[in-house]
Tab-separated table of C-alpha atoms in Angstrom:
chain	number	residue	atom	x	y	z
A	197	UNK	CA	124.946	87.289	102.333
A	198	UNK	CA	123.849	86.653	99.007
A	199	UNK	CA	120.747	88.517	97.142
A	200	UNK	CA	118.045	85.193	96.689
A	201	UNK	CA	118.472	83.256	93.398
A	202	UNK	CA	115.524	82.881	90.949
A	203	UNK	CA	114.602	81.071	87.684
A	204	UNK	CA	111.132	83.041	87.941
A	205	UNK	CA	111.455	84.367	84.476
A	206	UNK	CA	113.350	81.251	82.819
A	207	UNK	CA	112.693	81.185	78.966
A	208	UNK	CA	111.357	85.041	79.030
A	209	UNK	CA	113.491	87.768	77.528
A	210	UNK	CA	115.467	89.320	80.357
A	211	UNK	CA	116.959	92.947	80.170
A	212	UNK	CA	120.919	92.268	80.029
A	213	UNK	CA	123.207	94.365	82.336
A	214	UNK	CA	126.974	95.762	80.707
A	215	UNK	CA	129.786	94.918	83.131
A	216	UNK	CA	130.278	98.884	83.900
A	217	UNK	CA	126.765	98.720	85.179
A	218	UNK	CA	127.111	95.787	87.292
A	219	UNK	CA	130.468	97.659	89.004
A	220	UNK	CA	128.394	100.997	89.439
A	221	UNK	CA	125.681	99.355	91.352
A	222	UNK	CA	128.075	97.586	93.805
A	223	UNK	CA	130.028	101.018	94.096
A	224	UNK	CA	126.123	102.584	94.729
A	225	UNK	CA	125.604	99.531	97.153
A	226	UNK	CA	122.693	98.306	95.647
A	227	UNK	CA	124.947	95.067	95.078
A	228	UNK	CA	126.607	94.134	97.858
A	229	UNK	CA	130.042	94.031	98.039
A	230	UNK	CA	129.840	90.729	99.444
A	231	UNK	CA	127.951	89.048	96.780
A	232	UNK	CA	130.198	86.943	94.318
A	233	UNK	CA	128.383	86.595	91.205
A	234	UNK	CA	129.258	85.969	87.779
A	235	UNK	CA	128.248	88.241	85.012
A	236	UNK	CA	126.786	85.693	82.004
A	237	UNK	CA	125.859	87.853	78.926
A	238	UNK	CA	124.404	90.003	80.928
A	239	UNK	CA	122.768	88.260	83.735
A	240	UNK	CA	124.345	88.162	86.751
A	241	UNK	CA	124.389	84.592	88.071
A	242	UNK	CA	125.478	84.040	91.550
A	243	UNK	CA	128.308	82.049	92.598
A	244	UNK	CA	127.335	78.578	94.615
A	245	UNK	CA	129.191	78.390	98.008
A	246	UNK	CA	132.019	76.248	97.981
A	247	UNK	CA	132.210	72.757	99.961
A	248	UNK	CA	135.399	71.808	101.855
A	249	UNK	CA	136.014	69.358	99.489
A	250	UNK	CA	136.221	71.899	96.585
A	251	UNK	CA	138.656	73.722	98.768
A	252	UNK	CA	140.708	70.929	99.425
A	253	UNK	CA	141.709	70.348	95.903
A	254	UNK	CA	141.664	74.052	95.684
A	255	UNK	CA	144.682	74.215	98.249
A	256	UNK	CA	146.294	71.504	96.536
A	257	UNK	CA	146.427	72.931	93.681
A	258	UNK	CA	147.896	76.316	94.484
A	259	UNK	CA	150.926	74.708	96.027
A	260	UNK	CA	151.514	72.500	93.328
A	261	UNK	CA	151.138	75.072	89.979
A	262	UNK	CA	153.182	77.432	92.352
A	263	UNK	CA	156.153	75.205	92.873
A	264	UNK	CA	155.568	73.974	89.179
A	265	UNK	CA	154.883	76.248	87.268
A	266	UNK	CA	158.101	77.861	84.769
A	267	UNK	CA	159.136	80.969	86.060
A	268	UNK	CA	157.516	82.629	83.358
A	269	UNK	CA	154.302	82.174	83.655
A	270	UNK	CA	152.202	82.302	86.936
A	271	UNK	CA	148.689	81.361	88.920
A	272	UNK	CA	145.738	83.097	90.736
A	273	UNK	CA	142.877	81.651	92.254
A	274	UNK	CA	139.140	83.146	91.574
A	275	UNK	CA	140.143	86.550	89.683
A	276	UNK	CA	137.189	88.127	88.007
A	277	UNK	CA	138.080	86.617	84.438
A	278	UNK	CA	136.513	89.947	82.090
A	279	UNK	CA	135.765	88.675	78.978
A	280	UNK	CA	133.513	91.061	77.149
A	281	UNK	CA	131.326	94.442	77.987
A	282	UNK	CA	128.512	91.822	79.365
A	283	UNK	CA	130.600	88.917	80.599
A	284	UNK	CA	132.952	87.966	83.656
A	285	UNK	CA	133.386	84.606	85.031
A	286	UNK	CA	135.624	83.635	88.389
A	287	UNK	CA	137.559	80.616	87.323
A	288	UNK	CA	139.102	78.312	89.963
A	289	UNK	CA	142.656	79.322	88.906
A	290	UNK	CA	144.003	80.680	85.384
A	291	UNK	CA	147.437	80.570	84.110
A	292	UNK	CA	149.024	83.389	82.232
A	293	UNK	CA	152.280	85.110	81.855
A	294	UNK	CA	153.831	86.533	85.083
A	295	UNK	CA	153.073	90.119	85.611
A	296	UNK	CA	150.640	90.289	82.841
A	297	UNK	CA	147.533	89.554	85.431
A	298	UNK	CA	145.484	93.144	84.475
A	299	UNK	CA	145.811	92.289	80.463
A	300	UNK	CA	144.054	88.429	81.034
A	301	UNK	CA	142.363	87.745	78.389
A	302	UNK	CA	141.394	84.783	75.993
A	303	UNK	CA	144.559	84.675	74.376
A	304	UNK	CA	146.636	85.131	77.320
A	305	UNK	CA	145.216	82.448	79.301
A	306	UNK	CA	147.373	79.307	79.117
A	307	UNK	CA	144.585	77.599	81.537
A	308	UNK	CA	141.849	77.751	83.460
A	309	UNK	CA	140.749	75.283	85.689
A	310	UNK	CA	137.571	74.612	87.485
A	311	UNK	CA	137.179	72.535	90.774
A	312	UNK	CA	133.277	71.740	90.406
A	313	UNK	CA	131.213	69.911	93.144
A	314	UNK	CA	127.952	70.826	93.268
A	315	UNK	CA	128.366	73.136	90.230
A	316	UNK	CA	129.660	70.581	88.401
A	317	UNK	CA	126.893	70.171	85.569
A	318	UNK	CA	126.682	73.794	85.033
A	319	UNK	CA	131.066	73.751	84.531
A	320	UNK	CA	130.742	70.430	82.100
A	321	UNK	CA	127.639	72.380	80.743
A	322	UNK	CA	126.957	76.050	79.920
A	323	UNK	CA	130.551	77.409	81.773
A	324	UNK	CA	132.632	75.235	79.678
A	325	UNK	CA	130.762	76.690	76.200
A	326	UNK	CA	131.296	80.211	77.476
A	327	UNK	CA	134.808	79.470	77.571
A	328	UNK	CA	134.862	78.111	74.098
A	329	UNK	CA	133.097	80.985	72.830
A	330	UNK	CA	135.541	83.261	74.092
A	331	UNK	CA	138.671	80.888	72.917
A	332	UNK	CA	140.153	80.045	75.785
A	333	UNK	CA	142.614	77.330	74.496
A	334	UNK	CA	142.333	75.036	77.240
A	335	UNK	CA	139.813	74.567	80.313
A	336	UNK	CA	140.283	71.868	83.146
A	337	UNK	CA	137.083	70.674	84.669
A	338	UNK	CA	137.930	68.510	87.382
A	339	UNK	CA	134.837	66.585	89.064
A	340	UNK	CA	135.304	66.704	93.515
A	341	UNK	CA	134.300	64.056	93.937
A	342	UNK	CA	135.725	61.348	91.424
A	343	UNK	CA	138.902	63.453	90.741
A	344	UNK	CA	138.279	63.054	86.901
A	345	UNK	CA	139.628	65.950	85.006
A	346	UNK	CA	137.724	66.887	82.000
A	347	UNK	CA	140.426	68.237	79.524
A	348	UNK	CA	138.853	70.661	77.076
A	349	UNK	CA	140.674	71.411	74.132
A	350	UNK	CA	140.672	73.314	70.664
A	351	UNK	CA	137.618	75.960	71.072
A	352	UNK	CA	135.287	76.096	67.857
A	353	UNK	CA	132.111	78.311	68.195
A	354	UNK	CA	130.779	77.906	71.575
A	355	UNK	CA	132.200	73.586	71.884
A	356	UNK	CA	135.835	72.618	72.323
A	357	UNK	CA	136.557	69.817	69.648
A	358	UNK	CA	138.440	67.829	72.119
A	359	UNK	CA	136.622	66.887	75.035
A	360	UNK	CA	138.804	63.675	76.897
A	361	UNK	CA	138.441	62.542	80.553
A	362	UNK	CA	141.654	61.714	82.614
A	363	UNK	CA	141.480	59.869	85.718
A	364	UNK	CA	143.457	60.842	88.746
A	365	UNK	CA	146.787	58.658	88.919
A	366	UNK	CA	147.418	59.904	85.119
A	367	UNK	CA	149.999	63.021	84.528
A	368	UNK	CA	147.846	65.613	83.187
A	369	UNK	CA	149.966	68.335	81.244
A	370	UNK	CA	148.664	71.519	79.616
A	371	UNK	CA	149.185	71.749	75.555
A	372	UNK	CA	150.688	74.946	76.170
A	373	UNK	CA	152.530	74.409	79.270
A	374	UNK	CA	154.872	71.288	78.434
A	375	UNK	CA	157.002	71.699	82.062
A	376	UNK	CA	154.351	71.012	83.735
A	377	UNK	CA	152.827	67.827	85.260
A	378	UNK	CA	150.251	67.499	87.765
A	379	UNK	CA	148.698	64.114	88.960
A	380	UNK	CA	145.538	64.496	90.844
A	381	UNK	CA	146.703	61.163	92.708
A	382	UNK	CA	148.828	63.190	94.958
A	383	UNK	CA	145.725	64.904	96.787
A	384	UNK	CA	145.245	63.545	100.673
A	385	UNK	CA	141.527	63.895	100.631
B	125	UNK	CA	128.796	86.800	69.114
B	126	UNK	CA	126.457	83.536	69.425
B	127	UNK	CA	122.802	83.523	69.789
B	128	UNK	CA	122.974	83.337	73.681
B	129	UNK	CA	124.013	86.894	73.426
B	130	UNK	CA	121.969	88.291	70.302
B	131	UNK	CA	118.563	89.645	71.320
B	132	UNK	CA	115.983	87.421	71.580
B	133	UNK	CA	113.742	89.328	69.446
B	134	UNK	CA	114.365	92.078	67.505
B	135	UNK	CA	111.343	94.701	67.633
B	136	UNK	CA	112.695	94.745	71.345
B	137	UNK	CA	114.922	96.526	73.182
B	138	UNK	CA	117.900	94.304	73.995
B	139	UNK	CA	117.721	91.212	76.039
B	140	UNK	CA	119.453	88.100	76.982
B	141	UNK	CA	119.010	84.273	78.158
B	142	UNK	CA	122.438	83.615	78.241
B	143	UNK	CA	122.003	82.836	81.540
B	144	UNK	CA	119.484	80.291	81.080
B	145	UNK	CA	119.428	77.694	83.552
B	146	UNK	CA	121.586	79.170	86.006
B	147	UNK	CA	120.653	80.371	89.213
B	148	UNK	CA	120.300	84.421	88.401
B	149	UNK	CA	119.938	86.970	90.931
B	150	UNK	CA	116.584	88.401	91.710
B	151	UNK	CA	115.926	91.861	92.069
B	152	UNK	CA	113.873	93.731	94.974
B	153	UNK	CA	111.478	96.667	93.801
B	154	UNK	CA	113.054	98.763	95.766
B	155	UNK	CA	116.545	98.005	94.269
B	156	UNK	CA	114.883	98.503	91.136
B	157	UNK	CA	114.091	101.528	91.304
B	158	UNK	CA	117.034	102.539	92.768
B	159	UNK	CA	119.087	101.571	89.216
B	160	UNK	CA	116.564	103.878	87.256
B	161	UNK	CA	117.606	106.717	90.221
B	162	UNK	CA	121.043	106.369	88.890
B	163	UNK	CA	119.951	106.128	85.537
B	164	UNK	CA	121.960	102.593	84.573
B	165	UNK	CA	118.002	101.656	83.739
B	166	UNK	CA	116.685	104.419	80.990
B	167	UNK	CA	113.087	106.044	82.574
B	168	UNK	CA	111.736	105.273	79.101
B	169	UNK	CA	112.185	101.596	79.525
B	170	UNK	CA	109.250	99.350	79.833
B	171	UNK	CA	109.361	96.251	81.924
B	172	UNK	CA	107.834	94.275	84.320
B	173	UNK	CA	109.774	92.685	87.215
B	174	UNK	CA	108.718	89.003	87.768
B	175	UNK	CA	110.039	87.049	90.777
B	176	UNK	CA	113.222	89.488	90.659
B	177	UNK	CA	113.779	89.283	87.181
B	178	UNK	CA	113.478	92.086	85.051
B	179	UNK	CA	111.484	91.358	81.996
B	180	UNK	CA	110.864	94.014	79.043
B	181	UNK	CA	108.134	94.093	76.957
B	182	UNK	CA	107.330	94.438	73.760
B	183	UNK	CA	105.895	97.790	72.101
B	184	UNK	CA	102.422	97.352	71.458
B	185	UNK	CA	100.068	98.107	68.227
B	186	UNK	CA	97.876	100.111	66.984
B	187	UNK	CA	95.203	97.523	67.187
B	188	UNK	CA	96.334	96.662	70.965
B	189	UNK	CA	95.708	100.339	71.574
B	190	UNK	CA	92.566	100.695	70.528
B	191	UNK	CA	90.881	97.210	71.411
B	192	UNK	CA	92.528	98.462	75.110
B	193	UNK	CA	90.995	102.129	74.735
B	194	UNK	CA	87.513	100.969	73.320
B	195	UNK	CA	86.798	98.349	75.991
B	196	UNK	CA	88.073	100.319	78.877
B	197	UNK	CA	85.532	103.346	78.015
B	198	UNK	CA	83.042	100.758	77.861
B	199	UNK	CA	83.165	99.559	81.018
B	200	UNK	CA	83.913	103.013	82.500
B	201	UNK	CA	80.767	104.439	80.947
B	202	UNK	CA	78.802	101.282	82.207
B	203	UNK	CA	77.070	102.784	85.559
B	204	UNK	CA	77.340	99.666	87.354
B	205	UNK	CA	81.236	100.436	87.913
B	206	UNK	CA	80.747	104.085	89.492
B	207	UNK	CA	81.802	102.457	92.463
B	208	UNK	CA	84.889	100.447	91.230
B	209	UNK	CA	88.815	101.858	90.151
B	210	UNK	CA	89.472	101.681	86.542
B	211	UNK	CA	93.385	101.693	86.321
B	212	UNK	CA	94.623	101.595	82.582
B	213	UNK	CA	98.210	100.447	82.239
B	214	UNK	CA	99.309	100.833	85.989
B	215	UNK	CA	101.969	99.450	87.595
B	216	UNK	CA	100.869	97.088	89.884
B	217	UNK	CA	103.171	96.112	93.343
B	218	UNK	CA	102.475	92.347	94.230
B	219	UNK	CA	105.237	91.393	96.975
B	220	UNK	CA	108.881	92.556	97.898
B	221	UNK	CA	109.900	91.428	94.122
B	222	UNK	CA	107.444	91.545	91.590
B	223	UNK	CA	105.561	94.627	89.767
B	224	UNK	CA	103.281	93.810	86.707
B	225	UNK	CA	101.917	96.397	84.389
B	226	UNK	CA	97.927	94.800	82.895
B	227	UNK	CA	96.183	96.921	80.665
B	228	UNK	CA	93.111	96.861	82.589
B	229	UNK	CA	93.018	96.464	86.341
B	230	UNK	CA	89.891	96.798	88.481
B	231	UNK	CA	88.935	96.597	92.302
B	232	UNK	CA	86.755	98.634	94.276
B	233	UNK	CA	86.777	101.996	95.131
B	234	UNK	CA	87.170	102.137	98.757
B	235	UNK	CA	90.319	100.253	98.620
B	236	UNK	CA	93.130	103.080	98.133
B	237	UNK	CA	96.104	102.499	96.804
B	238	UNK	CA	99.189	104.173	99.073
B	239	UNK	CA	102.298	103.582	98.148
B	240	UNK	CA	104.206	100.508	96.034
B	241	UNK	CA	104.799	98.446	99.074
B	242	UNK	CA	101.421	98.688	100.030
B	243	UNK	CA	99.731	98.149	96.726
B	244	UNK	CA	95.909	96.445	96.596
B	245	UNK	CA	96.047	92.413	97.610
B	246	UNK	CA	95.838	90.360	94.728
B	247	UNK	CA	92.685	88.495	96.267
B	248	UNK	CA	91.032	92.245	96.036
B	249	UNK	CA	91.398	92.612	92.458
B	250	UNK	CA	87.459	92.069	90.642
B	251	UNK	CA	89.120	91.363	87.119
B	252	UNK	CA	92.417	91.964	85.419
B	253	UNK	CA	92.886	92.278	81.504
B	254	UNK	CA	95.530	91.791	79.112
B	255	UNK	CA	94.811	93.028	75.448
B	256	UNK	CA	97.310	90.917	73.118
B	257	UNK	CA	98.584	91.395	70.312
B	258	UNK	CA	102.275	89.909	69.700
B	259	UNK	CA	102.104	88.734	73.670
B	260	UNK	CA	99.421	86.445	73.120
B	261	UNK	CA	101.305	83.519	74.032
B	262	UNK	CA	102.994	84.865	77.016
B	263	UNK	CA	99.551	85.964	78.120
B	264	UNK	CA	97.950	82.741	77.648
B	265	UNK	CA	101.327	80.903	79.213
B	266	UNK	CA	103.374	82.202	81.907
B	267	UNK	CA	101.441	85.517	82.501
B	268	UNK	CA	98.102	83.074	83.181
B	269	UNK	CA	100.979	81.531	85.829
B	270	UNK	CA	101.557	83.969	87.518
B	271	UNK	CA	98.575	85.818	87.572
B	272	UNK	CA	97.293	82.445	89.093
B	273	UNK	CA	99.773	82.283	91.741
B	274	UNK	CA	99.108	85.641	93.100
B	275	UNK	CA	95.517	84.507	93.583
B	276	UNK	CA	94.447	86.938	91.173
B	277	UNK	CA	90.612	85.590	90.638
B	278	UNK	CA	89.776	86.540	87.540
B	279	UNK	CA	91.700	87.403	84.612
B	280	UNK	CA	91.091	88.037	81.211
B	281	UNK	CA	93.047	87.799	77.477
B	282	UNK	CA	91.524	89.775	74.504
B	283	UNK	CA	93.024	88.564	71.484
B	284	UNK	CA	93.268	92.026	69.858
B	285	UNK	CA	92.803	90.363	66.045
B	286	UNK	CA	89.833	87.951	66.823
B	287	UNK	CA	88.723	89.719	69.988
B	288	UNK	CA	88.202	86.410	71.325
B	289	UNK	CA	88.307	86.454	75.353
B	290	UNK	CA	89.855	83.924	77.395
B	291	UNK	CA	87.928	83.951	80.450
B	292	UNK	CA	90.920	82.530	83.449
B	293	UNK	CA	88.653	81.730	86.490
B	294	UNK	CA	89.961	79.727	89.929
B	295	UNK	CA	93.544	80.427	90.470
B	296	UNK	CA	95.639	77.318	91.476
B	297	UNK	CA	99.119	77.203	92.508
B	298	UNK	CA	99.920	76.710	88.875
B	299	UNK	CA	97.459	78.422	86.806
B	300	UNK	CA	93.671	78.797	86.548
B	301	UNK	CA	91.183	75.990	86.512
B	302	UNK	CA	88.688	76.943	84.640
B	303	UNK	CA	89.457	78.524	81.342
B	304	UNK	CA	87.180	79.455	78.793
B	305	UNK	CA	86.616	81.042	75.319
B	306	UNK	CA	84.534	83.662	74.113
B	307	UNK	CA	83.630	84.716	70.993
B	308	UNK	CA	83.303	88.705	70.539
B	309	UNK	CA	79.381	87.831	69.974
B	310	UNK	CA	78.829	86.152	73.048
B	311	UNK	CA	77.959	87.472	76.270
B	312	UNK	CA	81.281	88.619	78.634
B	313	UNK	CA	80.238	88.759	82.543
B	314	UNK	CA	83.014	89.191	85.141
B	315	UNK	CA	82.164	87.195	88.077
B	316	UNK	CA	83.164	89.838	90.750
B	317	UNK	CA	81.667	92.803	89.092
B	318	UNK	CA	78.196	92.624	89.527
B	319	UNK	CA	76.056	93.782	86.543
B	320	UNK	CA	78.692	94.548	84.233
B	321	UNK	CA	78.110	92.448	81.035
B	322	UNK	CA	80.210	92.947	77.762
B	323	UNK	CA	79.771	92.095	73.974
B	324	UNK	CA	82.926	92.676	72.341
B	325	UNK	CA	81.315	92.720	68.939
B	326	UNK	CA	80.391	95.939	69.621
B	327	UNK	CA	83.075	98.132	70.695
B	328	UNK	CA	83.608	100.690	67.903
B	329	UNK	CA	86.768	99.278	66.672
């Protein structure tokens, strides 16, 4: 079970927790260990269950970046993404070079997609200018219920410069990863 | 880094909002004061926990100091409050996830405090204070909010500079319905503390 959520102190100065404080109090217990959170610059923001829908395309999209994905590179599904000494995220799925899982970072991330239903606003919203502040190259957003990806390109600042929709029934294929094609179409919702 | 991450203000020890908007985990007093056990949170750090959310504050004056010290003797020496606690700067315990630290705090006598999950109801407080300096607005704002919905009845904000009081009287769900000013030459009389009448003019600040 998850701790309750709160917005009690929205838009008051909260004291900021450092990643190696975050993992001490789930090693002391005070965290659970079956909380799934997200550490945002600091703040620990809990994780919104998944619907079945979200793991649906989830599914999907295992199988398919596993069978088509070059041999080089390879997939995981929700890793703890660590990013700085105050932030971790837990993308849907990144894409990095195979074996190289423990040294993620910006650089080496090829892609990271996120599946968002009812978290959707918050992924087209504040998640996808965390990952432009850390440079992560490319993000998919893709909406659950429309099967829209939002491709995010080109990180400046804290705002990719190239923000384009692509509809399922297009190929979508990752700047970086040219042998790959994946058409949302193919889904059996 | 971006602003999101910088400290929001920078007399203050370091804070964030960079997860403004989201859903953030809210803290139990209990787990609280477990972290400073462990020491991840420093015993010299100075917060208040609101709704689960830990919240530091800022260092106060000089002036806040002595407005604070000046009017607390003064109604301490008053002998209509012999039989009411005086608590300067307490921690007080409201609920499973919420401790608040006023610089004044009074109820009476024969109500003991025991122990943090036990702490004095809200509707038993006579008066609560905040002296503000720098905090002013957060008094005034969200502090008046949730003093309000804690059913706190009557709660007070001394602007340290002017020593004008803003007198917060009816708690509603949101905040307090009947708010007034006073000017340090007029005539302060808490409604639950019978007798006690205050002229901030002359404090010997």
């Amino acid at each position: 079970m998850n701790a309750p959520f709160t917005l009690a102190a929205e838009g008051l100065p909260r004291r900021p927790f450092t990643v190696k404080q975050v993992l001490r109090m789930v090693e002391m217990g005070v965290i659970g260990h079956d909380e799934r959170f997200e550490l945002i610059g600091g703040g620990i923001a809990p994780v919104s269950p998944k619907g079945i829908r979200h793991e649906i395309i989830k599914a999907w999209i295992i199988e398919t970046l596993v069978r088509g994905l070059p041999k080089h590179l390879q997939t995981v599904p929700e890793t703890t993404f660590y990013l700085s000494d105050d932030t971790f995220i837990e993308p849907d799925f990144v894409v990095y070079p195979r074996g190289k899982l423990a040294e993620l970072s910006p650089q080496s991330c090829l892609l990271a997609i996120e599946i968002g239903d009812s978290s959707l606003a918050y992924d087209l919203g504040r998640k996808a200018e965390i990952y432009a502040q850390f440079g992560i190259g490319e993000l998919w957003v893709i909406n659950a219920r429309t099967l829209v990806t939002c491709v995010h390109r080109d990180p400046v600042d804290d705002r990719y410069g190239s923000v384009e929709d692509v509809e399922a029934g297009m190929a979508l294929t990752p700047l970086r990863i040219p042998e790959l094609s994946i058409d949302l179409a193919g889904i059996d919702l | 880094m971006n602003q999101h991450f910088a400290a929001a203000y920078p007399e203050m020890p370091p804070t964030t909002q960079a997860a403004e908007g989201l859903m953030r985990r809210a803290w139990t007093v209990d787990e609280v004061f477990a972290l400073i056990e462990a020491g991840i949170i420093g015993l010299d750090e100075r917060f208040e926990l609101i709704g689960g959310e830990i919240v530091p504050m800022s260092p106060k004056g000089i002036r806040h100091e002595v407005v604070k010290n000046e009017l607390a003797a003064s109604i301490i020496r008053n002998p209509v409050t012999a039989d009411i606690s005086i608590h300067i700067e307490s921690t007080y315990f409201t609920g499973k996830r919420s401790f608040f630290e006023p610089d004044i705090l009074l109820w009476p006598k024969h109500i003991r405090r025991v122990d943090k999950d036990n702490d004095i109801p809200p509707a038993e407080l006579l008066l609560a204070i905040e002296v503000s300096d720098s905090s002013l607005g957060y008094d005034l704002g969200r502090k008046a909010a949730f003093y309000a919905g804690l059913g706190i009845r009557e709660y007070w904000v001394v602007n340290a500079r002017s020593l004008v009081t803003t007198v917060h009287r009816q708690p509603g769900d949101e905040n307090y319905t009947t708010i007034t000013e006073v000017s340090p030459d007029a005539v302060l009389e808490p409604a639950f503390v019978k007798g006690l009448s205050l002229r901030l003019a002359e404090l010997d600040i």
